[in-house]
Coordinates of C-alpha atoms in Angstrom, one line a residue:
X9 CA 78.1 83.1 88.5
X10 CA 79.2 86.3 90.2
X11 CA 75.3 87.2 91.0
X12 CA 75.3 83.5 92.4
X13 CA 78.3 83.6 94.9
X14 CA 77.2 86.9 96.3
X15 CA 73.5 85.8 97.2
X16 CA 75.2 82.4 98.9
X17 CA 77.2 85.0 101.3
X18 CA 74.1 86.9 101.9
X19 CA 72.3 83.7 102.8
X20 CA 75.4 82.7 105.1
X21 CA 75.2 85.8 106.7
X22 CA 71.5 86.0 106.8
X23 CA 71.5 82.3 108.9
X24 CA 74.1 83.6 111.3
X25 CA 72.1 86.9 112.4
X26 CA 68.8 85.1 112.7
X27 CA 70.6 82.0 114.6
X28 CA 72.0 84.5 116.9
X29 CA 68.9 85.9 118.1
X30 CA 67.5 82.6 118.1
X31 CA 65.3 82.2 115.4
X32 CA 64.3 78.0 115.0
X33 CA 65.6 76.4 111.5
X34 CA 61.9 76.6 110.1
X35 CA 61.8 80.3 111.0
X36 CA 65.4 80.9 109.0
X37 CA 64.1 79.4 105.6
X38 CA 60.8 80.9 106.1
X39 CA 62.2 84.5 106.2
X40 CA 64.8 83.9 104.0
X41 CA 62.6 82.8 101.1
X42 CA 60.5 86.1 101.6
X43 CA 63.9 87.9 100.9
X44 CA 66.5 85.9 98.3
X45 CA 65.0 83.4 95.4
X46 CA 63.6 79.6 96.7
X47 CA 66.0 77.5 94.7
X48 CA 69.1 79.6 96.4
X49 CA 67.5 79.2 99.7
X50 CA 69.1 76.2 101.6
X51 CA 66.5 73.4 102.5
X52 CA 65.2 72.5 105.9
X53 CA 68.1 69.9 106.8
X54 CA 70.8 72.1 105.4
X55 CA 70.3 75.0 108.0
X56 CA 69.7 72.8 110.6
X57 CA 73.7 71.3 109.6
X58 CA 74.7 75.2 109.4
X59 CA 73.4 76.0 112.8
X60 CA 74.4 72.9 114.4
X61 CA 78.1 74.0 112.8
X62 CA 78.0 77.8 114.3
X63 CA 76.9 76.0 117.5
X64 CA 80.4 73.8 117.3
X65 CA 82.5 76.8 116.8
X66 CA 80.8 78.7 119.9
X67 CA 80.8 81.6 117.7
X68 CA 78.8 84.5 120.0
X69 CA 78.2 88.1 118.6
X70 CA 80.0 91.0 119.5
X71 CA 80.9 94.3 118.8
X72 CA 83.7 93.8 116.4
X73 CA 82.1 90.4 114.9
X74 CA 82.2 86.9 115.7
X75 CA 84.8 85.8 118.7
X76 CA 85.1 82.2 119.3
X77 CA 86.2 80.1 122.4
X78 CA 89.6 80.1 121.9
X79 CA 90.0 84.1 121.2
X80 CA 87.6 84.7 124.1
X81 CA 89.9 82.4 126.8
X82 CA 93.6 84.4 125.3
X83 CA 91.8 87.7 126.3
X84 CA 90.8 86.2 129.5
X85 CA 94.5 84.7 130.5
X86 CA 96.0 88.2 129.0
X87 CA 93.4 89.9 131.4
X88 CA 94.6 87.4 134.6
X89 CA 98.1 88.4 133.4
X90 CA 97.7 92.1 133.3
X91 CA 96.2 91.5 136.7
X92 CA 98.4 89.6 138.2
X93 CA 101.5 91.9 137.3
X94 CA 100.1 94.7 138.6
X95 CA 99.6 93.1 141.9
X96 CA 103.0 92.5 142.0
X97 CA 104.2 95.6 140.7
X98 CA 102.8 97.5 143.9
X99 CA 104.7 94.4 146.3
X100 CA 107.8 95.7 148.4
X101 CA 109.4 92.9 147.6
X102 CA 109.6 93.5 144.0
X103 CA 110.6 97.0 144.5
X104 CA 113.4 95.9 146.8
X105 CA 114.8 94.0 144.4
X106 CA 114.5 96.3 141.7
X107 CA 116.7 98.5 144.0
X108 CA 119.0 95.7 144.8
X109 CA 120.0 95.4 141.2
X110 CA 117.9 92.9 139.8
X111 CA 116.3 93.1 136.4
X112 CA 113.1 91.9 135.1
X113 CA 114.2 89.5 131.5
X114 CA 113.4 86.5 129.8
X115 CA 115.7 83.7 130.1
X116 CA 118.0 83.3 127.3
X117 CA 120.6 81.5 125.7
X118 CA 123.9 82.4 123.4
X119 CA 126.4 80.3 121.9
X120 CA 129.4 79.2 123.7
X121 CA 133.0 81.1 122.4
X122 CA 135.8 79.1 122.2
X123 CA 139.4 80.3 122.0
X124 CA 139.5 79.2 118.3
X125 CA 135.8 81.0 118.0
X126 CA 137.4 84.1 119.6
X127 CA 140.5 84.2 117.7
X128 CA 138.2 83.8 114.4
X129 CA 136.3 87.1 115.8
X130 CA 138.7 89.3 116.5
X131 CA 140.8 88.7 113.5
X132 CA 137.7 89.5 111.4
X133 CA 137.1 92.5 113.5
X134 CA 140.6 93.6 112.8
X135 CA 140.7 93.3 108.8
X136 CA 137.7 95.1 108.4
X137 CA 137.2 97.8 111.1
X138 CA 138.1 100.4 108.8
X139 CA 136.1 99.7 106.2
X140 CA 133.0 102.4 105.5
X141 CA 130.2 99.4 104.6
X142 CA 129.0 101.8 101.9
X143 CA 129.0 98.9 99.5
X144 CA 128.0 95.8 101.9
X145 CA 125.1 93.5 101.5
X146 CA 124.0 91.6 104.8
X147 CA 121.9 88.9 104.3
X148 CA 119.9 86.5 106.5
X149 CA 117.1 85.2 107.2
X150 CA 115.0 85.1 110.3
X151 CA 111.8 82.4 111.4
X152 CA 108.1 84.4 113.5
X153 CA 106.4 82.2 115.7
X154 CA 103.4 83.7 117.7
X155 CA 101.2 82.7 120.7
X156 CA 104.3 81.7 122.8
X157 CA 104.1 81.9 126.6
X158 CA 108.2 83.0 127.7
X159 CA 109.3 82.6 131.4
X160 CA 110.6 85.7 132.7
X161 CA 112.3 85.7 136.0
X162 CA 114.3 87.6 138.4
X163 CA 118.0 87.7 137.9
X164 CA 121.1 89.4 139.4
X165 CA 122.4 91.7 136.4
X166 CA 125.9 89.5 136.6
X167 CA 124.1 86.2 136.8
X168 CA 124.5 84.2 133.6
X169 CA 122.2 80.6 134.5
X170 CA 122.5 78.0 132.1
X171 CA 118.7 78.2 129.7
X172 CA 117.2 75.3 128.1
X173 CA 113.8 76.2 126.3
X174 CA 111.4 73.8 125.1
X175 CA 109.9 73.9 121.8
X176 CA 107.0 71.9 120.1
X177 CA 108.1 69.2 117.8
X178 CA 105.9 69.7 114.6
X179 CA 104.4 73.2 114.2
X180 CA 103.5 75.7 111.3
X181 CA 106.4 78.7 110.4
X182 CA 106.9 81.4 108.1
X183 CA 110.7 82.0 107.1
X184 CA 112.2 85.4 106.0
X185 CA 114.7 85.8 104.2
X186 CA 116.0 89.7 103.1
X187 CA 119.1 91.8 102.6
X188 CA 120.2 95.2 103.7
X189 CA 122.6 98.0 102.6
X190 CA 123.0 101.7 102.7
X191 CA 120.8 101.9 99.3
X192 CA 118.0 100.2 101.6
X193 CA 116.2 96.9 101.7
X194 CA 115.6 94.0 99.3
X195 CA 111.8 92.3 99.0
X196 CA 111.3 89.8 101.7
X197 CA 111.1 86.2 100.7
X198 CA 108.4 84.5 102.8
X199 CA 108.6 80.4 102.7
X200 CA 107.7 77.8 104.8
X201 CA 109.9 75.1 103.8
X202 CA 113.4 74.3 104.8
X203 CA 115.7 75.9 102.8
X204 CA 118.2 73.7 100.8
X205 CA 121.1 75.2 98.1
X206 CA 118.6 75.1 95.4
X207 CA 115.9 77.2 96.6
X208 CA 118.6 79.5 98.5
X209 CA 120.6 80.2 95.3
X210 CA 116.6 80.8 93.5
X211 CA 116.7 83.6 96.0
X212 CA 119.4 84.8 95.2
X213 CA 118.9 84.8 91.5
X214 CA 115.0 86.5 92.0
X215 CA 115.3 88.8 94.6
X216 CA 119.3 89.3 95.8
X217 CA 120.7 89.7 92.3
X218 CA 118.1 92.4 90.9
X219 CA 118.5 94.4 93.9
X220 CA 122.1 94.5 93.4
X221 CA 121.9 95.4 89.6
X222 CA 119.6 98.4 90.3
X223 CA 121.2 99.7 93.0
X224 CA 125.0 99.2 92.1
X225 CA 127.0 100.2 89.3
X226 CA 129.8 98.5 87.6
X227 CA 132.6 100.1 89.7
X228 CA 130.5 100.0 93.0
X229 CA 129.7 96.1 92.3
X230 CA 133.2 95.6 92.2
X231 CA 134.1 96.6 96.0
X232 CA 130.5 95.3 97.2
X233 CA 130.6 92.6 99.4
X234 CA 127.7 90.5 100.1
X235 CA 127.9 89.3 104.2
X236 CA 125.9 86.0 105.4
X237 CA 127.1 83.7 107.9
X238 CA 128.4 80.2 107.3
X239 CA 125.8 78.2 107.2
X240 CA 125.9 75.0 104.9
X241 CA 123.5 75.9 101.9
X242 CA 125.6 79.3 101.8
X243 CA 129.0 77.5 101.7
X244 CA 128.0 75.2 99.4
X245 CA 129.4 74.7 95.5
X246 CA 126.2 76.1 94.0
X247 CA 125.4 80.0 95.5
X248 CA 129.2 80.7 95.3
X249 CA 129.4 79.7 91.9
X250 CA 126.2 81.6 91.2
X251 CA 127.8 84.5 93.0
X252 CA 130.9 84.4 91.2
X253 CA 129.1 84.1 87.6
X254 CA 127.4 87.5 88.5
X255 CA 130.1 89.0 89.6
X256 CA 129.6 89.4 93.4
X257 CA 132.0 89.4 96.3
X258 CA 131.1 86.8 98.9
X259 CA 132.4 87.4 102.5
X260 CA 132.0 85.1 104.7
X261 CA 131.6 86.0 108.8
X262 CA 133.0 83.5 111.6
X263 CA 130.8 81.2 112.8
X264 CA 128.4 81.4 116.2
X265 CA 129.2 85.8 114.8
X266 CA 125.3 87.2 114.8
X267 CA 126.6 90.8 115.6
X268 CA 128.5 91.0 112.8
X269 CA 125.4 91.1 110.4
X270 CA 123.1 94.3 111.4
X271 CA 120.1 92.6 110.1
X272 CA 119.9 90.6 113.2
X273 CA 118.7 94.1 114.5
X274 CA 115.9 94.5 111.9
X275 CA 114.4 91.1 112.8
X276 CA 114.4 91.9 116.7
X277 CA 112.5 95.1 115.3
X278 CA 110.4 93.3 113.0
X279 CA 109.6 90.6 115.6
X280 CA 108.4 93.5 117.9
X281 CA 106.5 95.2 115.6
X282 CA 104.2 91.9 115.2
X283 CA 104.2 90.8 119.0
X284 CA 102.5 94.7 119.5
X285 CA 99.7 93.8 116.6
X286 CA 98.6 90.2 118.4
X287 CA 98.1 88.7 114.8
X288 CA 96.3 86.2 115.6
X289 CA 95.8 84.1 112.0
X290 CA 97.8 83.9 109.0
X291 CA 96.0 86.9 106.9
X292 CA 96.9 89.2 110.0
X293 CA 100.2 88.0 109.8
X294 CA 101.3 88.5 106.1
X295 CA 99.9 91.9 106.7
X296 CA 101.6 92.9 109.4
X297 CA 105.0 91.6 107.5
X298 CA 104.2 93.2 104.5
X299 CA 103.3 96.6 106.3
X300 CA 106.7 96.5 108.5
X301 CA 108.0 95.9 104.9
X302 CA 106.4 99.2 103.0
X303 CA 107.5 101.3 105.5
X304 CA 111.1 99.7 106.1
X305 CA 113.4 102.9 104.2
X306 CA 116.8 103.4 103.4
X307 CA 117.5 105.4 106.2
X308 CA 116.8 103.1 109.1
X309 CA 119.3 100.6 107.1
X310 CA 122.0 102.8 106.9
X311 CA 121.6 103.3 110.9
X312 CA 121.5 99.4 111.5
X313 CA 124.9 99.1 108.6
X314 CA 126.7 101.6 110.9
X315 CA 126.1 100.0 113.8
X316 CA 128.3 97.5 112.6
X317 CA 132.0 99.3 112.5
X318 CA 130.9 100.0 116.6
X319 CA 130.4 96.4 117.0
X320 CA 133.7 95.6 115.7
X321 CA 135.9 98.2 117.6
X322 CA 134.0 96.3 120.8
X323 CA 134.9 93.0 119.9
X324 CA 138.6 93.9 119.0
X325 CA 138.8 95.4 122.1
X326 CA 137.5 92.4 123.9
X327 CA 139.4 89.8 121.8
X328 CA 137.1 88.5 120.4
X329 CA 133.9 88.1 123.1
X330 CA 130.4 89.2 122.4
X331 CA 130.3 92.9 122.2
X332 CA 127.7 94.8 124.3
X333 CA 126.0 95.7 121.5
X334 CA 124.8 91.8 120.5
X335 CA 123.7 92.0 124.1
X336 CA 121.7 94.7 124.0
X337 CA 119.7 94.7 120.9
X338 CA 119.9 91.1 119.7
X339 CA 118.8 88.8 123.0
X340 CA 116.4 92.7 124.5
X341 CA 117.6 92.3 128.0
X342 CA 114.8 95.1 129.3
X343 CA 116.1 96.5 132.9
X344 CA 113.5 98.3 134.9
X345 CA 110.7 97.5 132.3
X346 CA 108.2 95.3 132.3
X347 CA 105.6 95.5 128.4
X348 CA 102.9 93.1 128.7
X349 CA 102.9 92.5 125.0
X350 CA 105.9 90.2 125.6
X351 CA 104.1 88.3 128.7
X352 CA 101.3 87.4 125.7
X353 CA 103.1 86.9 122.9
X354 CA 101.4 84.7 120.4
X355 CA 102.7 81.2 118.9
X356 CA 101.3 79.9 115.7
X357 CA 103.5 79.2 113.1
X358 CA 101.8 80.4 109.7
X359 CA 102.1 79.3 106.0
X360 CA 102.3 81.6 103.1

């Protein structure tokens, strides 16, 4: 069975090479029966079917393989791109502006604080800005989508303009879900579908709750705290009755509060770190997580978890606002740099 699948790839292959250099169908089986044996050779009608199908695809030969219309046309627009941004690189009038202040950034949005909202952050800020986070968990989860096409425009450094983004209605996605702490990461949990209570609190029980078992004692589970935001299938009777069972401390963070939970910081990373390999289907994809993954250590954790005690002096200071820390690393406002990679970022939304 074995012998028989690999000769049916040879053939495959064999009928691609010689279609490429143009060989005719007769010429294909005529060759190929000379090389592999006649009742594994495809007849007459079935290569004429497998080159009119190479034919559809447009697949052409070329150094690194077979390229097909549509990869061809993205290297062509990211070519046009590159071009035209460094036409207008070299304008005065974008080096004026540059001087005048402006920055070069995608348009983006944030929540809207209310005085409630703000007086929820800053009293959060306040009970635990002395804590150490030696013992915290923060969890979330985080959605990649490639092939996108973002806006970018030029804005006044103060200017704050109101961003509405558009967004296909149906499309493919890959959801992540992990957890960080000063003993390092958990294994991500790649899904597609939306996440309900059930298959949340089946993450917790396969992949939060063994993580916190190996890497915490008795006396340190006791002071650890789990962190997520309050989202619905969090709040709900079943994970904080699982959590409670297993003995683990549930803190809940204020609502519209994404830079009170460091991992934001590791998906902005993560989500970088694909946009630079231009995956381009779904095996390059779960690759490219799985890599980022292996070499995710303990030590970059424990720099996002500390980050947090500065976010929370800012936002006590500010009463409760965003800190300039959210700004910075969660929404990447770039000044003076422009990286192509973002210009031609990709947007297919894969399954696992």
């Amino acid at each position: 069975m074995k012998f028989y699948k690999e000769t049916k790839a040879k053939i495959t292959e064999f009928i691609k090479k010689l279609n490429i250099k143009g060989k005719k169908a007769f010429e294909i089986r005529k060759k190929a029966l000379e090389i592999f044996p006649e009742n594994l050779v495809p007849k007459l009608g079935a290569i004429r079917a497998r080159i009119y199908r190479l034919k559809k695809k447009n697949q052409i030969e070329c150094s690194d393989g077979f390229k097909g219309a549509r990869e061809i046309s993205l290297e062509i627009r990211r070519l046009i791109i590159y071009l035209q941004l460094s036409q207008k690189l070299q304008t005065k009038e974008f080096k004026v502006k540059i001087d005048m202040g402006y920055v070069w950034r995608r348009a983006r949005a944030m929540p809207n604080l209310n005085l409630t909202k703000k007086r929820q952050r800053k009293e959060f800020a306040n009970r635990y800005i002395s804590y150490s986070f030696k013992n915290f968990v923060l969890a979330d989860e985080t959605k990649i989508e490639i092939n996108t096409f973002p806006l970018y425009h030029f804005r006044q450094k103060t200017s704050k303009p109101v961003c509405v983004g558009t967004r296909e209605k149906s499309s493919l996605k890959i959801n992540i879900l992990a957890a960080i702490s000063y003993k390092g990461p958990t294994r991500f949990c790649l899904f597609t579908n939306n996440l309900n209570q059930y298959s949340y609190k089946y993450i917790l029980d396969f992949y939060l709750k063994p993580y916190m078992i190996s890497n915490f004692n008795e006396e340190e589970l006791e002071s650890c705290y789990l962190i997520q935001d309050n989202d619905p299938k969090h709040t709900s009777n079943l994970c904080p009755e699982f959590l409670r069972e297993n003995r683990i401390n549930w803190l809940k963070t204020p609502a519209n509060s994404a830079d009170f939970n460091p991992i934001e910081m590791l998906w902005s990373d993560l989500k970088s770190y694909v946009r630079k390999k231009q995956c381009r289907n779904l095996s390059e994809l779960t690759e490219t997580i799985r890599s980022y993954e292996r070499n995710l250590n303990a030590e970059k954790c424990t720099k996002y978890v500390r980050n947090l005690k500065k976010v929370l002096n800012i936002v006590a200071d500010k009463g409760g606002d965003w800190s300039n820390q959210m700004n910075r690393n969660f929404f990447l406002i770039k000044r003076k740099k422009i990286k192509l990679t973002n210009s031609r970022t990709l947007k297919i939304f894969l399954i696992i």
